[in-house]
CSV table of C-alpha atoms in Angstrom, one decimal:
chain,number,residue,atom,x,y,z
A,144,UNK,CA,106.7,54.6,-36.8
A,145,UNK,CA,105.0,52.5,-39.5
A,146,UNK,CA,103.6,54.6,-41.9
A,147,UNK,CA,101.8,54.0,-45.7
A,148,UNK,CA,101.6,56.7,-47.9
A,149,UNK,CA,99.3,56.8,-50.9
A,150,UNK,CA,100.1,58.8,-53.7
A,151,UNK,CA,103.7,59.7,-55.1
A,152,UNK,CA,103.3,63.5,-56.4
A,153,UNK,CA,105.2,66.1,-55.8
A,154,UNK,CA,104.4,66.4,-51.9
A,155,UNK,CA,103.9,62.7,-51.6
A,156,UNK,CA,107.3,62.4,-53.2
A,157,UNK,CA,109.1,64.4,-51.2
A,158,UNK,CA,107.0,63.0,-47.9
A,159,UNK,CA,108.3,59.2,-48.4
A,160,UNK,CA,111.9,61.1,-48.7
A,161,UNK,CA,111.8,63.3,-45.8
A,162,UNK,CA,110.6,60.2,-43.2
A,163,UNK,CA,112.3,57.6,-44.6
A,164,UNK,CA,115.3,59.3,-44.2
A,165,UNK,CA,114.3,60.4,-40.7
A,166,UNK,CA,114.5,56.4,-39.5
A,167,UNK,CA,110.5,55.7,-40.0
A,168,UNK,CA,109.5,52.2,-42.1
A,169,UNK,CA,107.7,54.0,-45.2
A,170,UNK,CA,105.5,52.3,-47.6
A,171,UNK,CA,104.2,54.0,-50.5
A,172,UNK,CA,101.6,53.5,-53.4
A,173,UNK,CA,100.5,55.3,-56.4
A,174,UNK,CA,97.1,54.3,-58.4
A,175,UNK,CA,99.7,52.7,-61.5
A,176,UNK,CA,101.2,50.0,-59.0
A,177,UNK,CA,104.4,49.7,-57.1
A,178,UNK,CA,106.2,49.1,-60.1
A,179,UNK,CA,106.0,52.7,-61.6
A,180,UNK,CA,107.4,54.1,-58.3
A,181,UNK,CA,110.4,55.8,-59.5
A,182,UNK,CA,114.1,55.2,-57.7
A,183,UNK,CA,114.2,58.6,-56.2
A,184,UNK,CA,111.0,58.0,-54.3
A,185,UNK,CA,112.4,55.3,-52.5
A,186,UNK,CA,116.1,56.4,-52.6
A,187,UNK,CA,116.2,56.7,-48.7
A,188,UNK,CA,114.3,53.3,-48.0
A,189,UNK,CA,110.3,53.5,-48.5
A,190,UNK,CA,109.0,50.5,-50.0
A,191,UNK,CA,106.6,50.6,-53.3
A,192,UNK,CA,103.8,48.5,-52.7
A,193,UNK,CA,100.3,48.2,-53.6
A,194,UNK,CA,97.5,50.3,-52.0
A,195,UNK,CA,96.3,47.7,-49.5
A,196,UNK,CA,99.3,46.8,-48.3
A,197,UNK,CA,100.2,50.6,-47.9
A,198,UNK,CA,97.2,51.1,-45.3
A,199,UNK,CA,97.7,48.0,-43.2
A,200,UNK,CA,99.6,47.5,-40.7
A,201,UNK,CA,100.7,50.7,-40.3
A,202,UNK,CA,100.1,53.5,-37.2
A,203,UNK,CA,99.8,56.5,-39.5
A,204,UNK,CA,98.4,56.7,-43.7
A,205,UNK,CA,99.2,59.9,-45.1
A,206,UNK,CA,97.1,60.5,-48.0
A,207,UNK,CA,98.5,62.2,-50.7
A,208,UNK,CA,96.4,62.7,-53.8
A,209,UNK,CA,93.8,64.8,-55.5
A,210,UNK,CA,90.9,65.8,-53.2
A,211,UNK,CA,88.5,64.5,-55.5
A,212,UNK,CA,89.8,60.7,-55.6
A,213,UNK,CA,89.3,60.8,-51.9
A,214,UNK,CA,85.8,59.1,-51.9
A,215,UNK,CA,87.2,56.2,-54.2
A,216,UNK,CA,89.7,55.1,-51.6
A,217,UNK,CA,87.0,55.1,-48.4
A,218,UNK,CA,86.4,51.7,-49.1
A,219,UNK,CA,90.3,50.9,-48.0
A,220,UNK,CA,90.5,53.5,-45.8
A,221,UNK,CA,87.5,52.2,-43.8
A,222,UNK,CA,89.5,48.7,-43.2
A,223,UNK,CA,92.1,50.6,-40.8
A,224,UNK,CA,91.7,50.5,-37.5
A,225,UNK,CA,90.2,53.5,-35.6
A,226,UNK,CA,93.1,54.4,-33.6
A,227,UNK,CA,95.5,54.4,-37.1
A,228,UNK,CA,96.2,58.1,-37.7
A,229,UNK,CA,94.9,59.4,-40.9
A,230,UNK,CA,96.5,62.4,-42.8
A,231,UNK,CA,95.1,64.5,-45.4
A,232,UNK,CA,97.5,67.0,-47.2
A,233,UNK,CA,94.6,67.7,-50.4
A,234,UNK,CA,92.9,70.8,-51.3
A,235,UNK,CA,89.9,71.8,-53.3
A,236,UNK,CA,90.8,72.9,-56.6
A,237,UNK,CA,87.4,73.3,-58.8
A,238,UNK,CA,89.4,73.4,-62.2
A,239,UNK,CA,91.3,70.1,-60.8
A,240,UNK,CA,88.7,68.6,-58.4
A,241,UNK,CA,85.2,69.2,-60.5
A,242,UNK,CA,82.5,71.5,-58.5
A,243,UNK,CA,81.3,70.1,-55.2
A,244,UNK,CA,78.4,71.7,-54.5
A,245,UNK,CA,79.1,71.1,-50.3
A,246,UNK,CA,82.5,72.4,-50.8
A,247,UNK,CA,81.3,75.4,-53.0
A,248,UNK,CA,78.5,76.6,-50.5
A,249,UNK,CA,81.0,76.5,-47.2
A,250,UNK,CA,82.1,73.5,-45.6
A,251,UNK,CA,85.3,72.7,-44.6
A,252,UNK,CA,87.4,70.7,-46.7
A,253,UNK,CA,88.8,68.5,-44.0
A,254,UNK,CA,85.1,68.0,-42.4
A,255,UNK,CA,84.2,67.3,-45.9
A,256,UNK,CA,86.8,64.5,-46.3
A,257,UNK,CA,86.3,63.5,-43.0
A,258,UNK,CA,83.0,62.6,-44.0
A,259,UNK,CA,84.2,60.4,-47.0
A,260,UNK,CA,86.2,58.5,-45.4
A,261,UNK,CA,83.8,58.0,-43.1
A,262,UNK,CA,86.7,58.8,-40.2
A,263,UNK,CA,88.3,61.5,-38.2
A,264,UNK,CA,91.4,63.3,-40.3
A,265,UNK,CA,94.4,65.3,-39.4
A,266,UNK,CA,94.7,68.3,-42.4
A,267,UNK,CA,98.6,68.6,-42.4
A,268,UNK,CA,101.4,69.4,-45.0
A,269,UNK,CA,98.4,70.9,-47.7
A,270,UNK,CA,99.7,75.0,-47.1
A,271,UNK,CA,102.8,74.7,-48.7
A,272,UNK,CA,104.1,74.5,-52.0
A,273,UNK,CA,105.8,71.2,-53.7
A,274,UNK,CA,109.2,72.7,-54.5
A,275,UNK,CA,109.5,74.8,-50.7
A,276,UNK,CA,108.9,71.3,-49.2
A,277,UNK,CA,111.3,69.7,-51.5
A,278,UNK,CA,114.2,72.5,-51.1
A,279,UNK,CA,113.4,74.9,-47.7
A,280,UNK,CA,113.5,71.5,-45.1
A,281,UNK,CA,115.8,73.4,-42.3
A,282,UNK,CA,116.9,72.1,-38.7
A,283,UNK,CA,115.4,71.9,-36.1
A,284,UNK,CA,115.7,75.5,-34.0
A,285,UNK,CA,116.3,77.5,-37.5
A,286,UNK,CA,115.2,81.4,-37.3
A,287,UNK,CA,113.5,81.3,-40.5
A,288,UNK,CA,112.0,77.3,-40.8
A,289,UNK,CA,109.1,77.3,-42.2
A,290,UNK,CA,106.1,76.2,-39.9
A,291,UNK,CA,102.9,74.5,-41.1
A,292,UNK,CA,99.7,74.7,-39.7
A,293,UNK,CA,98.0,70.9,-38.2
A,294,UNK,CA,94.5,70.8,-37.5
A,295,UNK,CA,93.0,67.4,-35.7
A,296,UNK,CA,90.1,66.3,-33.5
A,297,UNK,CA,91.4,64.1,-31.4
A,298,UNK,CA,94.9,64.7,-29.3
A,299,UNK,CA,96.4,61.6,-30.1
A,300,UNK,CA,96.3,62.7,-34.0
A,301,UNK,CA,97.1,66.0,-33.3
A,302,UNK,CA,100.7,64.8,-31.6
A,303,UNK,CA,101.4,62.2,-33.8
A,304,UNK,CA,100.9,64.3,-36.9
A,305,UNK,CA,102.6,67.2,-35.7
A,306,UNK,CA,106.1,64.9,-34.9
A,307,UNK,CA,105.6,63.4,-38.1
A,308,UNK,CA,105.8,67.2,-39.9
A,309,UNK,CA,108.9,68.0,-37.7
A,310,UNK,CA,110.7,65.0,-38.9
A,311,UNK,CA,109.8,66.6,-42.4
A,312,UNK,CA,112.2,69.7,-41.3
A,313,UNK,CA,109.4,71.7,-40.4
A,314,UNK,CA,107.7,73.4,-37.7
A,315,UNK,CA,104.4,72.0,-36.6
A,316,UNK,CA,101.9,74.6,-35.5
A,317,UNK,CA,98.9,73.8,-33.5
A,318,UNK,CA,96.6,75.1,-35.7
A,319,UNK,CA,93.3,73.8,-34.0
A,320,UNK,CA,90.3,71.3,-34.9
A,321,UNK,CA,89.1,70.5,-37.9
A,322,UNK,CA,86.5,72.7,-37.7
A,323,UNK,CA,88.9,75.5,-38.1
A,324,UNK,CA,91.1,74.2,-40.5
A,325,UNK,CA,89.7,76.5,-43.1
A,326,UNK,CA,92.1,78.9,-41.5
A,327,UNK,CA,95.0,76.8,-43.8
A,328,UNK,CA,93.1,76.7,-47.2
A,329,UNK,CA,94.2,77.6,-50.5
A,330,UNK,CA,93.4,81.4,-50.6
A,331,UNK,CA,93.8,82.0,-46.6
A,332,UNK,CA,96.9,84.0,-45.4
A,333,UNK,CA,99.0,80.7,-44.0
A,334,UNK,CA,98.5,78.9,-47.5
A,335,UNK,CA,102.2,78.8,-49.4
A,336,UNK,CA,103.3,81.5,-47.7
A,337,UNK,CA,106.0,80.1,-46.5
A,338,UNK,CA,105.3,81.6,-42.6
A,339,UNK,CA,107.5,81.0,-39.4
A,340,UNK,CA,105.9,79.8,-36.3
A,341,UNK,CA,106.2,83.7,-34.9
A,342,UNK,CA,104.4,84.5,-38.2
A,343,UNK,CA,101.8,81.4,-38.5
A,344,UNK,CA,99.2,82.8,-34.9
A,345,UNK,CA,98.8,86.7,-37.1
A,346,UNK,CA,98.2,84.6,-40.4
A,347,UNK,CA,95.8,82.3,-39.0
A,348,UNK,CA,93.7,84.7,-37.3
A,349,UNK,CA,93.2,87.2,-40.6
A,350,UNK,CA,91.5,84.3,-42.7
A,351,UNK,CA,88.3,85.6,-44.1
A,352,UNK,CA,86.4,82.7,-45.0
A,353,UNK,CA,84.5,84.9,-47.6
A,354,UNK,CA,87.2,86.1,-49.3
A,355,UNK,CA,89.1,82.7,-49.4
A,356,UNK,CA,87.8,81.3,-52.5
A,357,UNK,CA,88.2,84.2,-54.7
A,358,UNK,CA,91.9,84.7,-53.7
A,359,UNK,CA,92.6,81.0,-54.2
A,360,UNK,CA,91.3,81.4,-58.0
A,361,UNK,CA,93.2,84.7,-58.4
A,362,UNK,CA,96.6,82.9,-57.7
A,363,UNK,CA,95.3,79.9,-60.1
A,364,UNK,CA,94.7,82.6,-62.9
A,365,UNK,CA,97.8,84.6,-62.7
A,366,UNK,CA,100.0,81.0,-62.0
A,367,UNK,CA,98.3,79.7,-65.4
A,368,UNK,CA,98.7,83.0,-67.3
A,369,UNK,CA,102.8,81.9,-67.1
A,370,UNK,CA,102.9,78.4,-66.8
A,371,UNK,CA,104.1,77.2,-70.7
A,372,UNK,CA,105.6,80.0,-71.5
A,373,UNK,CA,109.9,79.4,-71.6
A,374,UNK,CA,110.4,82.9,-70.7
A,375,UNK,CA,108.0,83.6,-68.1
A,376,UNK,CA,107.4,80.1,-66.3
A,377,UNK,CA,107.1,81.1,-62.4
A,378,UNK,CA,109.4,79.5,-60.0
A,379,UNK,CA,108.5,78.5,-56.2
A,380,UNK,CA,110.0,81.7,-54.7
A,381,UNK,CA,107.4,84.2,-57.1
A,382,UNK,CA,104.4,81.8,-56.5
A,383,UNK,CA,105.0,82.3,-52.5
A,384,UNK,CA,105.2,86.3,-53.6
A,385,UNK,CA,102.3,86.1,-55.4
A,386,UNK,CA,100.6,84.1,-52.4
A,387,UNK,CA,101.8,86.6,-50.3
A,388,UNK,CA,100.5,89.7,-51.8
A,389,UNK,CA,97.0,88.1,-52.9
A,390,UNK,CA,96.4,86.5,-49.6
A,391,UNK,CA,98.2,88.2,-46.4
């Protein structure tokens, strides 16, 4: 497939790795320009290029960047054509994102985006952590490959999105519409867990809407408490513990 990727963090990274090496043409921007994309982005043949000419042309945009820079790229995002498949992999961080008031009083954050862009989304690759994406990819038919949760509208999305995740050496789950994609935010039971298919219906079906944004600000506190300290810093594996015993 053709796909443009904005946004070069550590999941964007590591998304322009996984599918360029799995055979798709990958183009990528960041909000610097194509010429601050580093080497290792493109080491397995994406293409740095500028944000428009990372949306066009293209059957699928995976966006890849803070949640609250979404509504600055609608204007870009609202020159693709309606039958281009567009990802969303961002979550609502209030310390990161600002408060939105919407977001704060209950709505899904993919209906929420959805909205901004003014389009239907797919919510994929946002419930799991940057460094088990980047090191815990595993073949296809491995016992313990992590699965991640894909919520779309329309069917066409829903399949192209969920191929796209498997090429990423992960298992796609059908996780629903968008609508119930609040099952996979931060603070819900299949968020950076690091869950098996077999794992990923239970997990899905305990998410207590209620309880999700306290949870999610839990984990922020204790992560933070650690983070800049040498002898203390928290590595992937204790941040899906943590995850783990907060959330599940």
């Amino acid at each position: 497939m053709k796909i443009g990727i904005m946004g070069v963090g550590h999941i964007g990274k590591t998304l322009v790795q996984r599918l360029s090496a799995a055979g798709h043409d990958v183009k990528v921007a960041n909000s610097r320009g194509p010429e601050t994309i580093g080497a290792d982005v493109l080491a397995f043949g994406g293409r740095a290029v500028s944000a428009a000419d990372a949306v066009a042309d293209v059957d699928a945009v995976i966006l890849s960047i803070p949640l609250n820079r979404l509504p600055q790229i609608a204007p870009l995002i609202a020159k693709v054509p309606a039958d281009t498949v567009v990802i969303d992999t961002s979550n609502y961080y209030p310390a990161r994102d600002g408060r939105i008031d919407t977001l704060e009083a209950g709505q899904v954050e993919s209906l929420w985006v959805a909205e901004q862009l003014g389009r239907p989304v797919v919510k994929a690759w946002n419930a799991i952590g940057s460094d088990s994406f980047a090191k815990k990819a595993k073949p296809v038919g491995s016992p313990d490959r992590i699965a991640i949760p894909v919520a779309a509208d329309r069917e066409t999305d829903r399949k192209v999105a969920m191929a796209l995740v498997e090429d990423t050496g992960l298992d796609a789950f059908d996780a629903g519409t968008l609508a119930e994609s609040w099952r996979q935010q931060p603070g819900a039971p299949s968020y950076c867990t690091d869950l098996t298919r077999e794992e990923m219906p239970a997990a899905l079906a305990a998410a207590d809407a209620a309880r999700l944004p306290k949870r999610r600000d839990l984990a922020v506190a204790a992560i933070m408490e650690r983070v800049g300290d040498g002898t203390t810093n928290p590595d992937a594996d204790w941040a899906v513990r943590l995850n783990r015993a907060l959330c599940m």
